[in-house]
mmCIF file of C-alpha atoms and ligand atoms in Angstrom:
data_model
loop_
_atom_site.group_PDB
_atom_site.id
_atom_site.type_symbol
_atom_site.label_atom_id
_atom_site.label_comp_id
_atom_site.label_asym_id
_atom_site.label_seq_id
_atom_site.Cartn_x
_atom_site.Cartn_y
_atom_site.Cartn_z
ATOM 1 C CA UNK A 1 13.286 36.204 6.668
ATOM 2 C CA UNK A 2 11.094 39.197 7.729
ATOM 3 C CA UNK A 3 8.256 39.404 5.404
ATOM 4 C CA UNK A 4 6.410 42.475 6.763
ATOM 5 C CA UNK A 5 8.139 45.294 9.699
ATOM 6 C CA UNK A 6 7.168 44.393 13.649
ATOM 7 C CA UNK A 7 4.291 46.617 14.748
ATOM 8 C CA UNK A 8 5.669 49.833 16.515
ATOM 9 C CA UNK A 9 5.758 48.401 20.544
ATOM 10 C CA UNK A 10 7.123 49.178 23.933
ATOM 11 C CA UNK A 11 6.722 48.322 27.690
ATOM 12 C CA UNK A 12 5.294 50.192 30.351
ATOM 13 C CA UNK A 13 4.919 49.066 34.085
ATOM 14 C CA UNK A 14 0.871 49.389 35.205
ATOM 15 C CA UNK A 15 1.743 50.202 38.822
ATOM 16 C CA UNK A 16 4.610 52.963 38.532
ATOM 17 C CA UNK A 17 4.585 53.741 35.021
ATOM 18 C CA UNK A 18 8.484 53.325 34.059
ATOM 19 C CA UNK A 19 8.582 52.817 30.073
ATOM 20 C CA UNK A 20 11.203 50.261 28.592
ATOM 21 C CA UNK A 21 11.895 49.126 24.734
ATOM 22 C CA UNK A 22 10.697 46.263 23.765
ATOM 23 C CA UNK A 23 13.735 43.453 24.155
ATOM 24 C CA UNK A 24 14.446 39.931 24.838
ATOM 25 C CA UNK A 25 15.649 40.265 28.522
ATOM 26 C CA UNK A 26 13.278 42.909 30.014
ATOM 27 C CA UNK A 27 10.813 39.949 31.629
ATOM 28 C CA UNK A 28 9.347 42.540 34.319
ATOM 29 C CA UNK A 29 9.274 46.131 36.005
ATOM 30 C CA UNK A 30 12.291 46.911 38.408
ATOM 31 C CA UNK A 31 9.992 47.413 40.746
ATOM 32 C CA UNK A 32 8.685 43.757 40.586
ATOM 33 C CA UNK A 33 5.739 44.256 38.321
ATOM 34 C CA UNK A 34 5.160 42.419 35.678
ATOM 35 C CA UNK A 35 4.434 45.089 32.245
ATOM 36 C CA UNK A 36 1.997 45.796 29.800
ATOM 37 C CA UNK A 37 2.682 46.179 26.040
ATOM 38 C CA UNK A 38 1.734 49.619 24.736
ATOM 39 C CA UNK A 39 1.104 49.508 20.592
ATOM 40 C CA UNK A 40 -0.211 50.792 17.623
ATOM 41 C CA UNK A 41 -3.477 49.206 16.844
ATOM 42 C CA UNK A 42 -6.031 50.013 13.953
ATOM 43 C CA UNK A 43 -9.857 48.774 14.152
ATOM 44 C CA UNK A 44 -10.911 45.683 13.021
ATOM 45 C CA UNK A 45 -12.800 45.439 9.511
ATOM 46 C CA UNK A 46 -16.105 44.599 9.879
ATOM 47 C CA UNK A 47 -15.629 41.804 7.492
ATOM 48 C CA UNK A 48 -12.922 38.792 7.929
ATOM 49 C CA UNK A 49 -13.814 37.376 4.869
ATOM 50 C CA UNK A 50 -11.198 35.861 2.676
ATOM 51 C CA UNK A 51 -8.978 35.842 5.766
ATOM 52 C CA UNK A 52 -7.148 32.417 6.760
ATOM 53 C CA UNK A 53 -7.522 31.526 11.103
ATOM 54 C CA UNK A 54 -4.356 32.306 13.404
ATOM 55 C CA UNK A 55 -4.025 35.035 15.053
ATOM 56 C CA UNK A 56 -3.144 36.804 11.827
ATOM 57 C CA UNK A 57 -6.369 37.104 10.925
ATOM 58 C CA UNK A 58 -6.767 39.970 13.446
ATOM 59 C CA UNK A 59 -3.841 41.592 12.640
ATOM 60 C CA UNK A 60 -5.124 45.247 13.151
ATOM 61 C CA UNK A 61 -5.893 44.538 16.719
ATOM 62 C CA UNK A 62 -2.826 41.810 17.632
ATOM 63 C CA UNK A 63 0.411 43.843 17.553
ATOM 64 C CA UNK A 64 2.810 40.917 16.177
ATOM 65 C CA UNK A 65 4.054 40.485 12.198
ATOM 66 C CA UNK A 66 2.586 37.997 10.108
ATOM 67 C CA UNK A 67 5.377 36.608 9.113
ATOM 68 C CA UNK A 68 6.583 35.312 12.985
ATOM 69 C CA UNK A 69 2.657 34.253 13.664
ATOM 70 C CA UNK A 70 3.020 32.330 10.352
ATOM 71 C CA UNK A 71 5.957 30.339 11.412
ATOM 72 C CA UNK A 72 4.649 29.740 15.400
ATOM 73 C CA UNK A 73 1.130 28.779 13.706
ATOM 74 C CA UNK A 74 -0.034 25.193 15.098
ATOM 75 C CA UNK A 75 -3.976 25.813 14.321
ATOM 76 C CA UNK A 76 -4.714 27.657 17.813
ATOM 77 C CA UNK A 77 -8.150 29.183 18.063
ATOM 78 C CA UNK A 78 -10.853 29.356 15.887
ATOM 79 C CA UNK A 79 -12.676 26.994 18.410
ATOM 80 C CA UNK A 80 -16.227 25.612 17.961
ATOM 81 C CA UNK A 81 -19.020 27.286 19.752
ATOM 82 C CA UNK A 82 -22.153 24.840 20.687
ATOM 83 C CA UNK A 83 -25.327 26.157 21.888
ATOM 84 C CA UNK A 84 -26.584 24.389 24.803
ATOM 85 C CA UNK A 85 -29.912 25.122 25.245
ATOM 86 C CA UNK A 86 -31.365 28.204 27.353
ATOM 87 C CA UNK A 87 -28.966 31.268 25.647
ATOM 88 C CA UNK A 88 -25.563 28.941 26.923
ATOM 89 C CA UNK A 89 -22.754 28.571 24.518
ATOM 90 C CA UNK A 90 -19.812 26.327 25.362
ATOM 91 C CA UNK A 91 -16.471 27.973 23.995
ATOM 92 C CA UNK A 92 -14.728 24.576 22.993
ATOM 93 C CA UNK A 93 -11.374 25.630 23.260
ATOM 94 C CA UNK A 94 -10.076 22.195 24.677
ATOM 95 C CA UNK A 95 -10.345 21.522 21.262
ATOM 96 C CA UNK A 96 -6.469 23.260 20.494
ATOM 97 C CA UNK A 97 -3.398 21.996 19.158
ATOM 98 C CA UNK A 98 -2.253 20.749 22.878
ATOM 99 C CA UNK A 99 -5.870 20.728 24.239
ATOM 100 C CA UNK A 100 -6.001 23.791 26.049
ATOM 101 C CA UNK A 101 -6.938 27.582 25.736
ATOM 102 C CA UNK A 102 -3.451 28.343 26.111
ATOM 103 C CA UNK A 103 -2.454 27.201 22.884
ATOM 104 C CA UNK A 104 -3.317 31.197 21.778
ATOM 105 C CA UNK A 105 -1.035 32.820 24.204
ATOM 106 C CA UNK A 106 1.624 30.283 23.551
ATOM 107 C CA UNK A 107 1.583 31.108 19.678
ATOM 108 C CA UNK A 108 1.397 34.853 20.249
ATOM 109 C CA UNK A 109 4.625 34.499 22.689
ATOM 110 C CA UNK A 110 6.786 31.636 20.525
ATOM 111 C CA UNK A 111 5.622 34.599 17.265
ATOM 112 C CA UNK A 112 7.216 37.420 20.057
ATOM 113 C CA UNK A 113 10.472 35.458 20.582
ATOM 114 C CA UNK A 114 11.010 34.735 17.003
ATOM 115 C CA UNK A 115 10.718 38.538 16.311
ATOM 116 C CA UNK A 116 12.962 39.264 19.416
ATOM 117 C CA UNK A 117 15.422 36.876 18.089
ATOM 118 C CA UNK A 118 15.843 34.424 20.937
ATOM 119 C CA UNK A 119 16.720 30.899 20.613
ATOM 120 C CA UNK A 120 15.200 29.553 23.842
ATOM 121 C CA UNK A 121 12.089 29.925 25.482
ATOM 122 C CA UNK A 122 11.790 29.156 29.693
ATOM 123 C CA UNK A 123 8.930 29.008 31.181
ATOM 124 C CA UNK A 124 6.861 27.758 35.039
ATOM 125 C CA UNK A 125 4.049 26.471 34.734
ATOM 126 C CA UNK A 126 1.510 23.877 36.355
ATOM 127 C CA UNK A 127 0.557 22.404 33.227
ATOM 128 C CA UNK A 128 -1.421 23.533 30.037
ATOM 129 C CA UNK A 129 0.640 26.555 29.476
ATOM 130 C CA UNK A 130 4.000 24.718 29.552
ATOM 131 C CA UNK A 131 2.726 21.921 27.467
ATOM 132 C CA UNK A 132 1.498 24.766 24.635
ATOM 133 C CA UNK A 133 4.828 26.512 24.956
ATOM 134 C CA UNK A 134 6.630 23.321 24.699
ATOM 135 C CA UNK A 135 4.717 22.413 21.782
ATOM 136 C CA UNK A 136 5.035 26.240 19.455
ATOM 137 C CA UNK A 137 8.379 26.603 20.137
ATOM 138 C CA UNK A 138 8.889 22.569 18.868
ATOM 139 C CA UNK A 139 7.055 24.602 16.074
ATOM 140 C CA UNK A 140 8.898 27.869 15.861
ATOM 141 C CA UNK A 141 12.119 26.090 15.901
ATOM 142 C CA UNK A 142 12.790 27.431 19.703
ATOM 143 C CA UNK A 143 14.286 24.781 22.207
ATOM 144 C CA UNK A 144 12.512 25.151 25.771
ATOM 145 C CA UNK A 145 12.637 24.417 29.068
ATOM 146 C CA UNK A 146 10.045 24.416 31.139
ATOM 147 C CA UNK A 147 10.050 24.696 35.518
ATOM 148 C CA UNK A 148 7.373 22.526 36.835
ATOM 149 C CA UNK A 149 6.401 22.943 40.406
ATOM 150 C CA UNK A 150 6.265 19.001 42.236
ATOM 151 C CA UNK A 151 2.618 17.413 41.750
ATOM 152 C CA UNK A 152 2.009 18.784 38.564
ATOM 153 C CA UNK A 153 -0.316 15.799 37.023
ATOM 154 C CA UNK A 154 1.538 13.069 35.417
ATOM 155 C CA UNK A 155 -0.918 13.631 32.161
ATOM 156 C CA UNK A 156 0.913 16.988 31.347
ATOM 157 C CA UNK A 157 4.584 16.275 32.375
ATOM 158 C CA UNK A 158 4.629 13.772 29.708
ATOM 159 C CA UNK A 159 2.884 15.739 27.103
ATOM 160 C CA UNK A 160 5.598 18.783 27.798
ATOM 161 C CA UNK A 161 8.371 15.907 27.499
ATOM 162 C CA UNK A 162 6.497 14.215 24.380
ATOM 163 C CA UNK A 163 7.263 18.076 22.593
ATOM 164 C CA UNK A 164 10.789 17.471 23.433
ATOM 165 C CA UNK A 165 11.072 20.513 26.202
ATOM 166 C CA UNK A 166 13.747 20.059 29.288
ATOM 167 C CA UNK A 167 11.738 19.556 31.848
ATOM 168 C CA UNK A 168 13.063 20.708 35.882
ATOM 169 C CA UNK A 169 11.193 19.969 38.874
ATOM 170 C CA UNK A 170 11.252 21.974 41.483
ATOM 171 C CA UNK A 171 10.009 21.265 45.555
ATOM 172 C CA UNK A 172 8.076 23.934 47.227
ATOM 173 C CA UNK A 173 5.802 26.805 46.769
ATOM 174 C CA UNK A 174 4.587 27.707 43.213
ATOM 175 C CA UNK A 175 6.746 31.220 43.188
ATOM 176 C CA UNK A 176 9.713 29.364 43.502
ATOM 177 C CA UNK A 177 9.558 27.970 39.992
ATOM 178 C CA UNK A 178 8.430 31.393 38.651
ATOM 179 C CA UNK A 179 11.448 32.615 40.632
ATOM 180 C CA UNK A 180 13.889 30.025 38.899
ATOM 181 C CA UNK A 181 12.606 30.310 35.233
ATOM 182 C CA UNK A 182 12.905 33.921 35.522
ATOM 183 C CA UNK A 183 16.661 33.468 37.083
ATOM 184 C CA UNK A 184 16.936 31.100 33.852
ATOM 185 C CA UNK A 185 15.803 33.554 31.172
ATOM 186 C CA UNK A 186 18.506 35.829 32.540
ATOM 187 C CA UNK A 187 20.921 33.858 30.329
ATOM 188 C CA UNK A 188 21.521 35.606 26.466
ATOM 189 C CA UNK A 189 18.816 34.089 23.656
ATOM 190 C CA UNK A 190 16.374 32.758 26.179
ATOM 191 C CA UNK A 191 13.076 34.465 26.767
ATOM 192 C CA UNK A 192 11.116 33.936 29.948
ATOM 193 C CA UNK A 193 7.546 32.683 28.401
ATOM 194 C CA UNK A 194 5.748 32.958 31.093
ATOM 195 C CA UNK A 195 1.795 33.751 30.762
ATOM 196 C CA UNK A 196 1.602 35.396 33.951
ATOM 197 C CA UNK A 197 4.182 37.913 33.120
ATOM 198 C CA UNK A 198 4.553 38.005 29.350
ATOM 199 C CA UNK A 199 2.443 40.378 27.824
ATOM 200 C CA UNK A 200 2.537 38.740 24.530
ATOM 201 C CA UNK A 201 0.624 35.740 25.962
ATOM 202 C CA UNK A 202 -2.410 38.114 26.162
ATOM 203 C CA UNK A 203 -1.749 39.151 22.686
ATOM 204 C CA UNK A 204 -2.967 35.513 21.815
ATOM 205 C CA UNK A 205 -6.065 35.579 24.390
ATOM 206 C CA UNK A 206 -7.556 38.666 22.659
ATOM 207 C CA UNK A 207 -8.585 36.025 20.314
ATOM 208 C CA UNK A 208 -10.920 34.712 21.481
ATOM 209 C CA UNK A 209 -12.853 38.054 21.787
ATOM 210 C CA UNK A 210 -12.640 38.410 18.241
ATOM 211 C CA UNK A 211 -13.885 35.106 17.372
ATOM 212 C CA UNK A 212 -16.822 34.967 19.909
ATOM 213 C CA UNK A 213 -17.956 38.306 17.722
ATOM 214 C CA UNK A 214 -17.259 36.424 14.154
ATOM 215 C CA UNK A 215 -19.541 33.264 15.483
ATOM 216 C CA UNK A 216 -22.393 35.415 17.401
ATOM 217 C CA UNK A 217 -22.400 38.512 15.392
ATOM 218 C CA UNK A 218 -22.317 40.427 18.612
ATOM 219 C CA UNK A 219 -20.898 40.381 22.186
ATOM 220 C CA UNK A 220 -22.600 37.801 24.632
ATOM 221 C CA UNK A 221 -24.007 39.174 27.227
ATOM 222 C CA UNK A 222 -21.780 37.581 29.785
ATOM 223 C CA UNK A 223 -18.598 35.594 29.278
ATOM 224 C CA UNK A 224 -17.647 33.379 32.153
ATOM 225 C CA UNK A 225 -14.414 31.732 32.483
ATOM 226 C CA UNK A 226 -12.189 30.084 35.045
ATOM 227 C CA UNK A 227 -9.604 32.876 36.392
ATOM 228 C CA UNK A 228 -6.099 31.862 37.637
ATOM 229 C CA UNK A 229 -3.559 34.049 36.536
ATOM 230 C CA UNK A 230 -6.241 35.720 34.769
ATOM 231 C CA UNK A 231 -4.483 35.627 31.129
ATOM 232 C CA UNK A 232 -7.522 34.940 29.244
ATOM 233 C CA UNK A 233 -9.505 37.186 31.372
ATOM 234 C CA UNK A 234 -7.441 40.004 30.608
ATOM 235 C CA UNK A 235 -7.027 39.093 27.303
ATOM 236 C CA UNK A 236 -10.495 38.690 26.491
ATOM 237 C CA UNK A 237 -11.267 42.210 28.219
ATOM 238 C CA UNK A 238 -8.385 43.969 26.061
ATOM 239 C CA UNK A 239 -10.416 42.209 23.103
ATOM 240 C CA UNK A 240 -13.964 43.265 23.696
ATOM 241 C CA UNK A 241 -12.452 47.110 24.379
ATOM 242 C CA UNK A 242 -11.019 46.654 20.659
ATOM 243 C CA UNK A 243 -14.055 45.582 19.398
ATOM 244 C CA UNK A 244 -16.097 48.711 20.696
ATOM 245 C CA UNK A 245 -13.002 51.014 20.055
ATOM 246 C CA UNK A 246 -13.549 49.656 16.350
ATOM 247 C CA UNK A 247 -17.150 50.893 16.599
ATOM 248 C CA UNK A 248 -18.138 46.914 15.988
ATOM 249 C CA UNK A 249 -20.101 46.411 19.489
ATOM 250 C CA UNK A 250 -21.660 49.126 21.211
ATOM 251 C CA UNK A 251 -21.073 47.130 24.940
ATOM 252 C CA UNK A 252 -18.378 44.949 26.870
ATOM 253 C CA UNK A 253 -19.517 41.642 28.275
ATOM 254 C CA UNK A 254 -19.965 40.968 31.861
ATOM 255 C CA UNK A 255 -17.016 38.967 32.729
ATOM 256 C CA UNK A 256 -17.526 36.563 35.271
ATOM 257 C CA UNK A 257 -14.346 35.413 36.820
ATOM 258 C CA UNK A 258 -14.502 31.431 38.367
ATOM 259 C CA UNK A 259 -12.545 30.211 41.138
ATOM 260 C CA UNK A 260 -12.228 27.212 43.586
ATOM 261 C CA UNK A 261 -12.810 27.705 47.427
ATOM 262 C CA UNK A 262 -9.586 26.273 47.930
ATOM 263 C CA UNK A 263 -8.044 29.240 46.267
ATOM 264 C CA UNK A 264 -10.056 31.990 45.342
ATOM 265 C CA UNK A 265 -7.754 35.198 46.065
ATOM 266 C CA UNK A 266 -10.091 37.658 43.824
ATOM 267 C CA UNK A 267 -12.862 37.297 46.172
ATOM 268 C CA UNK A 268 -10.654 38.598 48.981
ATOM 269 C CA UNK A 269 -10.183 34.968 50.633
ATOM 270 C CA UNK A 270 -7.125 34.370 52.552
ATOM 271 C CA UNK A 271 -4.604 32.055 50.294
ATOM 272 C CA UNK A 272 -4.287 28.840 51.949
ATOM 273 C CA UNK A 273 -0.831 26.773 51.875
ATOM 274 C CA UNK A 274 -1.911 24.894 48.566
ATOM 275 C CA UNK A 275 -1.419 21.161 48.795
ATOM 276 C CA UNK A 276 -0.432 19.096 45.761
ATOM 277 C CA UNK A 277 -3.055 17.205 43.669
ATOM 278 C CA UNK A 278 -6.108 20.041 44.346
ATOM 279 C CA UNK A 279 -8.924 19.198 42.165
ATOM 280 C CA UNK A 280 -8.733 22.406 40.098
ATOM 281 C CA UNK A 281 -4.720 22.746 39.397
ATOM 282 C CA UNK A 282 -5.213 25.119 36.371
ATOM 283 C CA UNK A 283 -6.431 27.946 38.281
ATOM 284 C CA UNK A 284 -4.289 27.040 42.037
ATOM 285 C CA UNK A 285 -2.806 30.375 41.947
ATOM 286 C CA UNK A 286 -2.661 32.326 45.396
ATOM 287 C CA UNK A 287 -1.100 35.607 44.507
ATOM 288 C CA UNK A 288 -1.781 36.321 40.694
ATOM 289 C CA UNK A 289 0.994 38.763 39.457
ATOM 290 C CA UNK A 290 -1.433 40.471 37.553
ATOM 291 C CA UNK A 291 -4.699 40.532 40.309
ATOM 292 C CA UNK A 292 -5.013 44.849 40.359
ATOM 293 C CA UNK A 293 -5.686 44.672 36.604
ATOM 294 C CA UNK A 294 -7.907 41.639 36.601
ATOM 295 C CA UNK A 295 -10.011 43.160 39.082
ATOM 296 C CA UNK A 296 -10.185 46.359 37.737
ATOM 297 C CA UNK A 297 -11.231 44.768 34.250
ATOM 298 C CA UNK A 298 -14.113 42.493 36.249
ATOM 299 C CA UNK A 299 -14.932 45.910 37.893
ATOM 300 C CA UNK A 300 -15.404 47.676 34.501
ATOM 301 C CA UNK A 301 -17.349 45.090 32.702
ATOM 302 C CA UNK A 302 -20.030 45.178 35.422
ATOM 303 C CA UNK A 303 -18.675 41.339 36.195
ATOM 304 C CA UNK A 304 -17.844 39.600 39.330
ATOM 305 C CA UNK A 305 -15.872 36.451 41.057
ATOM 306 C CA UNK A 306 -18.231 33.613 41.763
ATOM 307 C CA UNK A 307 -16.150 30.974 44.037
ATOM 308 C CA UNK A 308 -17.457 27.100 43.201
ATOM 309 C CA UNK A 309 -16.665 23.955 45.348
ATOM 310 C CA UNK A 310 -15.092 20.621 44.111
ATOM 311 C CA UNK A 311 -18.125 18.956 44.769
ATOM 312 C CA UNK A 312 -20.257 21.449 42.260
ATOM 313 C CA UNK A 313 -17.274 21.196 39.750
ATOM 314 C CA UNK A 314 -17.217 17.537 40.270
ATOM 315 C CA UNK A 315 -20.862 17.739 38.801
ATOM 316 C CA UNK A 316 -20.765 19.769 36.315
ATOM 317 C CA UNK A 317 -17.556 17.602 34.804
ATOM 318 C CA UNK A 318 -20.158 14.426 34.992
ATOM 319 C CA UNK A 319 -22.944 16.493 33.139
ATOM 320 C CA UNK A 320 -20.657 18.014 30.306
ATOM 321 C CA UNK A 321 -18.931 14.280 29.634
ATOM 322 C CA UNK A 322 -22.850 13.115 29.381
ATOM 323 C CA UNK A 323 -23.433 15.624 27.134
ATOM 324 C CA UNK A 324 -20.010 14.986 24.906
ATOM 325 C CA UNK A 325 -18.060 17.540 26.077
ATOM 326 C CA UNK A 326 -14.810 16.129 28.062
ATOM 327 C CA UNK A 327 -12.575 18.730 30.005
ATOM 328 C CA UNK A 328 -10.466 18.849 32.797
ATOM 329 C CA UNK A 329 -11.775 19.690 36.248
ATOM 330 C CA UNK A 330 -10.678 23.096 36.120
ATOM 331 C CA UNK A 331 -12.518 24.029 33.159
ATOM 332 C CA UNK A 332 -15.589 22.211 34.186
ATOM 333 C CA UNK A 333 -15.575 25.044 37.160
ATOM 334 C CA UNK A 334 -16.435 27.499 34.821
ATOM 335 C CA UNK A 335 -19.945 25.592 33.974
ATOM 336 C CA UNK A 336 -20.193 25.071 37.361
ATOM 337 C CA UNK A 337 -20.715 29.042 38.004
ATOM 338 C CA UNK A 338 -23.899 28.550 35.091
ATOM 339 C CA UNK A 339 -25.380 25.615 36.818
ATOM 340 C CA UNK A 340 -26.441 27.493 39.735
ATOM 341 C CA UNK A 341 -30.187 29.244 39.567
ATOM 342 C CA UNK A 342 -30.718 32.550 38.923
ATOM 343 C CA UNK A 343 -28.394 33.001 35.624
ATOM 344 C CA UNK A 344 -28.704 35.962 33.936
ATOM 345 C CA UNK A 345 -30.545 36.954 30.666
ATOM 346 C CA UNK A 346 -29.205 37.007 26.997
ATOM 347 C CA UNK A 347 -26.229 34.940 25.568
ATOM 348 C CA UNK A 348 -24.032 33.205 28.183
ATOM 349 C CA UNK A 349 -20.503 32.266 26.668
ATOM 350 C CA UNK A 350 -18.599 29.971 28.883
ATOM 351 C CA UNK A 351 -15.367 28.902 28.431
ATOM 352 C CA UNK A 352 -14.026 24.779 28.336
ATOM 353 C CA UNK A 353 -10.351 26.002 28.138
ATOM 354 C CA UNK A 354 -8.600 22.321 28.779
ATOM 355 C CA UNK A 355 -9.174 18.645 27.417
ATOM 356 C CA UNK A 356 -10.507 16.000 29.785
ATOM 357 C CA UNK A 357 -7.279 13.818 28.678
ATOM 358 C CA UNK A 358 -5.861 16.717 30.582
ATOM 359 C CA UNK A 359 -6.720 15.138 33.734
ATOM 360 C CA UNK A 360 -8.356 11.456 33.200
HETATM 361 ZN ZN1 ZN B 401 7.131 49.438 37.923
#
């Protein structure tokens, strides 16, 4: 039972500004947007002492109870950071309950249905954030199922299965499993978990703004991270904003947003028909749902979109492994980006967002 009153929370659509209440079936704007959650939020403490990780830990700044974060809890976040030489610091969050950064997103929405009172979560997804969704509803007592688009790597279909999710298939373009998971959560009790569209996800992302402060005592410089959807992107801007709102750091990190050259829609390439089995799968996304407000957050931070081939990804992978540090292509891009001359001054904070056994 409810141990502590929901934060006071509503909807409102970014691109034509309709308001909604906050309920289990409103999954996106009627006029095809997906919403932003609009809540009460107090500043952080400047101490966190005492204070147990989970998301609860920020509870000021994450607009959920502690009571539903308690019972979605799996040990998301609170991810090492190693120094590696030169002012770079390798965010280890492939180091998560399911092995990728998604994990905090996945808690924050499994806390959001629990709240909401839904039964089921459904949710598309390539990978990671099916296989964390799968695994904190297992938690949260919330059956799933979960859309997968065909060629989604064989590592991550059986880790959503292993959680005991229903798992669909579905032939075609990418939209047309967002478009069936959405027809899905339709039904009464379910909840379309999607990170693209749910807000909540980035509820969990502001995390890891919160803990790169706790372990630096400051904001980095820059934080650089691979952008598909742009969840933790968004997320981590919506963090940083919090932290200066709460008079903790004067300045907002450049954010550096990573993406492949076989799909890299924020730098104003033309998406190309996306064949199965691309070397970077986590961030394949052509047409992110959310790509006005990622690139107005790059914009603000002073950040920009650096585009990386397979072959420089390829490396980096190879250099992280010899250095201990085993992810999956797609968040190897993101140290791709560093490897390059010419990096910028300060603290560099780059995120590995997915486990190697991701993607062996
Ligand atoms: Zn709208």
């Amino acid at each position: 039972m409810p141990t502590s009153p929901s934060p006071n929370r509503s909807l409102r659509c970014p691109a034509c500004a309709t308001e909604y209440e906050l309920s289990l079936s409103r999954v996106a704007c009627e006029c095809g947007s997906p919403l932003d959650l609009v809540a009460e939020r107090r500043p952080l403490p400047r101490s966190l002492e005492g204070r147990a990780p989970g998301l609860s830990r920020y509870r000021e700044a994450i607009a959920l109870a502690d009571w539903s974060l308690e019972r979605a809890y799996l040990g998301a976040g609170m991810t090492p950071l190693v120094a590696m030489g030169g002012g770079l610091h390798a965010k280890c969050d492939f180091i998560s309950p399911t092995g990728s950064f998604k994990d905090r997103g996945a808690a924050a929405v499994a806390a959001a249905a629990l709240e909401l009172g839904a039964v089921e979560v459904v949710v598309d997804s390539s990978g990671n954030a099916a296989a964390a969704v799968a695994a904190h509803a297992a938690r949260a007592g919330l059956r799933a199922t979960v859309v997968v688009p065909e060629g989604a790597p064989e590592a991550k279909l059986a880790q959503i299965r292993a959680y005991g999710a229903a798992v669909m298939l579905v032939r075609g373009p990418r939209e047309r499993a967002s478009q069936l998971a959405m027809d899905l959560s339709r039904h009464e009790g379910r909840y379309y978990a999607s990170h693209a569209y749910n807000p909540f996800f980035l509820e969990g992302t502001r995390s890891w703004a919160f803990e790169i402060f706790e372990q630096l005592g400051a904001a980095p410089e820059t934080a650089v991270m691979p952008v598909g959807n742009g969840s933790l992107l968004l997320g981590v801007f919506a963090g940083f904003a919090h932290l200066v709102d709460s008079g903790l750091v004067t300045r907002m990190p450049r954010l550096v947003a990573v993406q492949s050259e076989n799909c890299a829609p924020l730098a104003g390439r033309p998406a190309r028909p996306l064949g199965h089995g691309l070397y970077t799968d986590g961030i394949a996304i052509s047409k992110p749902v959310r790509a006005r407000a990622i690139r107005d957050a790059i914009v603000a931070s002073g950040g920009e979109v650096v585009v990386v081939s397979d072959a420089e990804v390829r490396e980096a992978r190879h250099w992280l492994a010899a250095a201990g540090l085993w992810v999956e292509p797609t968040a190897a891009a993101a140290w791709a980006a560093v490897s390059r001359p010419g990096k910028s001054e300060g603290h560099i904070v780059v995120n590995l967002g997915g486990a190697g056994f991701k993607c062996p």
